[in-house]
CSV table of C-alpha atoms in Angstrom, one decimal:
chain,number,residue,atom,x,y,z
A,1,UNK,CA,0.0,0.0,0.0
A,2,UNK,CA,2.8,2.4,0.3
A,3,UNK,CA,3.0,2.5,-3.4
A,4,UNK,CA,-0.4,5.1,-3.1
A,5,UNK,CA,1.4,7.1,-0.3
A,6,UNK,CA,-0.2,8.5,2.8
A,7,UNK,CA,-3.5,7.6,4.0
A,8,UNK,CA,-5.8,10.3,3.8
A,9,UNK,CA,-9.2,9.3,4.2
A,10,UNK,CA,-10.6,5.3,5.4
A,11,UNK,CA,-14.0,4.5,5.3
A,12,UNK,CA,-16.9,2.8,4.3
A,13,UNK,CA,-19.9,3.5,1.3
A,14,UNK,CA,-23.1,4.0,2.7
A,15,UNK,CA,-25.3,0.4,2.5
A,16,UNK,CA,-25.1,-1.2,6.3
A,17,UNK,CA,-27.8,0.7,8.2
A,18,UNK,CA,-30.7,-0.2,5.9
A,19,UNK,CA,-30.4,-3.7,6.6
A,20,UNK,CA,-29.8,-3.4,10.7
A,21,UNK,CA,-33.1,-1.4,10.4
A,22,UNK,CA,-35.0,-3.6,8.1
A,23,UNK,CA,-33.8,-6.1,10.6
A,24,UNK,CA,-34.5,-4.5,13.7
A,25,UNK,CA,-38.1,-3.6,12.6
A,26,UNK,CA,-38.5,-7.2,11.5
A,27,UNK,CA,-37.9,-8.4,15.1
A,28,UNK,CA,-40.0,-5.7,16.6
A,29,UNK,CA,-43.2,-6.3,14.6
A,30,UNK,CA,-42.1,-10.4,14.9
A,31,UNK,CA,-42.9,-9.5,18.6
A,32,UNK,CA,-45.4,-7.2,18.6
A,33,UNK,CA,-47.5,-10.0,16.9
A,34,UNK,CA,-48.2,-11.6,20.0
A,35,UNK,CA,-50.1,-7.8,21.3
A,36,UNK,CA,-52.3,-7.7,18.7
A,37,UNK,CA,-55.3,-9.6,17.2
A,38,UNK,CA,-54.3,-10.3,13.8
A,39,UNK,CA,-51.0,-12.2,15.0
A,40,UNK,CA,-50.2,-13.5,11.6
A,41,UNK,CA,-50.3,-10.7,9.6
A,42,UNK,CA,-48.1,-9.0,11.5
A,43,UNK,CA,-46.0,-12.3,11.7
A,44,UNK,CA,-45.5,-12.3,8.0
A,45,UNK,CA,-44.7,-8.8,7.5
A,46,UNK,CA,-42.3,-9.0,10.3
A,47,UNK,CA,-40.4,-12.2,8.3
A,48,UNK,CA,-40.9,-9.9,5.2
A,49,UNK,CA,-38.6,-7.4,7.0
A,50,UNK,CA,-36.3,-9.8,8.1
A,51,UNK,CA,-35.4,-11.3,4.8
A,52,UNK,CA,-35.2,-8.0,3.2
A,53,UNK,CA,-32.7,-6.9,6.1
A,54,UNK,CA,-30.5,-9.9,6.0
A,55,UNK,CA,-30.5,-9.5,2.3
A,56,UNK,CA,-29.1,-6.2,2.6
A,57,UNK,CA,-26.5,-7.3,5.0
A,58,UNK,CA,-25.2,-9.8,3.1
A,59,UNK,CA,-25.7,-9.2,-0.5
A,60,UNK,CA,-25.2,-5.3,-0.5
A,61,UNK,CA,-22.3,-5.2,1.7
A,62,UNK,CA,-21.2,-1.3,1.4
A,63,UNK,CA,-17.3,-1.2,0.1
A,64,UNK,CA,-14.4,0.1,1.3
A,65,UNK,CA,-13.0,3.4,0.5
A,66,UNK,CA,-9.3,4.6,1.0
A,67,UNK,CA,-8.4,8.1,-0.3
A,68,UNK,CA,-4.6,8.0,-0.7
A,69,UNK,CA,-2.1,11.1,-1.7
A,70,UNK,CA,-1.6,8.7,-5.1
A,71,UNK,CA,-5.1,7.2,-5.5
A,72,UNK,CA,-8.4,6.1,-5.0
A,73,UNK,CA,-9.2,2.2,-3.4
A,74,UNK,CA,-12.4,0.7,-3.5
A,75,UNK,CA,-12.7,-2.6,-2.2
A,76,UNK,CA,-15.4,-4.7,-2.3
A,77,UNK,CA,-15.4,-8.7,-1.6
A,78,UNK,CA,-11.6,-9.0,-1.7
A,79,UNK,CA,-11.8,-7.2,-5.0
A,80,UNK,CA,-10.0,-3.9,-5.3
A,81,UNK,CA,-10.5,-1.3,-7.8
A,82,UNK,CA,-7.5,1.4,-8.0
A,83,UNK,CA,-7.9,5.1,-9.3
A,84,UNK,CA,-4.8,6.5,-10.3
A,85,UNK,CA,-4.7,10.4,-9.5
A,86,UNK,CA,-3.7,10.9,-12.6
A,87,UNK,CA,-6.0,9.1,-14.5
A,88,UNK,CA,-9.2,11.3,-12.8
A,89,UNK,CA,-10.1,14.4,-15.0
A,90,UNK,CA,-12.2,16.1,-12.4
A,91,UNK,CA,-15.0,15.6,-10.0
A,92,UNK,CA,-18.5,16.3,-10.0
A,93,UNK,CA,-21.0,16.4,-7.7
A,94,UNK,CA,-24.3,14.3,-7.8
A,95,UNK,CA,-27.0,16.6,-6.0
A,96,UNK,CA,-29.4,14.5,-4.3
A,97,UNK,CA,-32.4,16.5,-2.4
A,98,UNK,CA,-34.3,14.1,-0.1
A,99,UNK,CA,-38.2,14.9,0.3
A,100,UNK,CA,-39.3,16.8,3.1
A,101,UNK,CA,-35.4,17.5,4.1
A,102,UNK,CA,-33.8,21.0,3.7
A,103,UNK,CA,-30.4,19.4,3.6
A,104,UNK,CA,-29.1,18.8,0.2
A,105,UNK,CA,-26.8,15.6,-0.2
A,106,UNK,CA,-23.9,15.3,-2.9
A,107,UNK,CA,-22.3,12.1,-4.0
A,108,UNK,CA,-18.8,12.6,-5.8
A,109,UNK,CA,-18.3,11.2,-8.9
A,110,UNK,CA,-14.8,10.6,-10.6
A,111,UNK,CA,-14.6,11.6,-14.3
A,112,UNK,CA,-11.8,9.7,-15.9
A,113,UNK,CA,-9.6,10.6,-18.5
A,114,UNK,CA,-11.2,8.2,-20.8
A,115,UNK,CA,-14.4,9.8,-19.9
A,116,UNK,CA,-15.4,7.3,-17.5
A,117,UNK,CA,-17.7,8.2,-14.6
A,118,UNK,CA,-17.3,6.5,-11.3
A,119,UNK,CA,-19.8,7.0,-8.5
A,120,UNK,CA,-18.8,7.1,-4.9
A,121,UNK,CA,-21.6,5.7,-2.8
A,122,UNK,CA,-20.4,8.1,0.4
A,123,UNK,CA,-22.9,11.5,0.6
A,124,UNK,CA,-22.2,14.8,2.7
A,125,UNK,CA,-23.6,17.3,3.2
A,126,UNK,CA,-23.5,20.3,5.3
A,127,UNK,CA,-24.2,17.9,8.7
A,128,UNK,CA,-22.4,14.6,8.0
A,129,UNK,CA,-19.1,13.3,6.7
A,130,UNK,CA,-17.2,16.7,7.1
A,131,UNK,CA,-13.8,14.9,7.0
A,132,UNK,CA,-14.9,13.1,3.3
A,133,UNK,CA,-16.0,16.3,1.9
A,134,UNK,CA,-12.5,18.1,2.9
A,135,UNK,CA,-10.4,15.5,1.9
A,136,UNK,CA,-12.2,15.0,-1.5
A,137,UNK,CA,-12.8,18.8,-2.2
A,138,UNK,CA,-9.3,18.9,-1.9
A,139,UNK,CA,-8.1,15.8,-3.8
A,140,UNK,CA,-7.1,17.6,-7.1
């Protein structure tokens, strides 16, 4: 790894929390079942939740992002993808405006020399992931 020089930023994409939730509400309702008249209903929908949880979990695992001084890693299932710096033209900004939410949330994405576009899965925004947005911001 030292041939990408220092580390600047280590993280993960966004994916995980959807299926802990998805999970977690699974469980709850799963529960609640035996409150409530119509115990199967509830039953089914909390399996429903489940399965769509641990599906997330372990077929959407979120990757792993490294922002080096050299490069950018994304690894995902023991499979790494490496970004030159010089290879990356410039990088834009995905705008992604969530109903009913003032905050604004941008997703970088690498242009390539080639004219490739790759998406980073990791939003900030003027609450969350200050460090990302500095370090990226700042990349070229």
């Amino acid at each position: 790894m030292n041939d990408f020089g220092e580390l600047l930023y280590a993280g993960k994409t966004d994916n995980n929390k959807n299926g802990f939730v998805f999970i977690l509400l699974g469980i709850i309702s799963f529960i609640g079942a035996n409150f409530i008249y119509a115990k199967m209903m509830l039953m089914v929908i909390g399996v429903v939740f489940a399965i769509v949880g641990l599906y997330l979990l372990l077929f959407k695992q979120s990757k792993k992002l490294s922002i080096y001084e050299n490069a950018i890693v994304l690894t995902l299932e023991e499979q790494e993808l490496s970004i030159p710096k010089e290879q990356i033209s410039h990088i834009e900004y995905q705008k992604v405006k969530v109903r009913r939410s003032p905050v604004v949330n941008y997703y970088p994405v690498l242009i390539l020399n080639d004219k490739n576009k790759v998406l980073i899965n990791k939003a900030f925004n003027s609450i969350i992931n200050q460090d990302f947005k500095k370090v990226i911001e700042s990349y070229l």
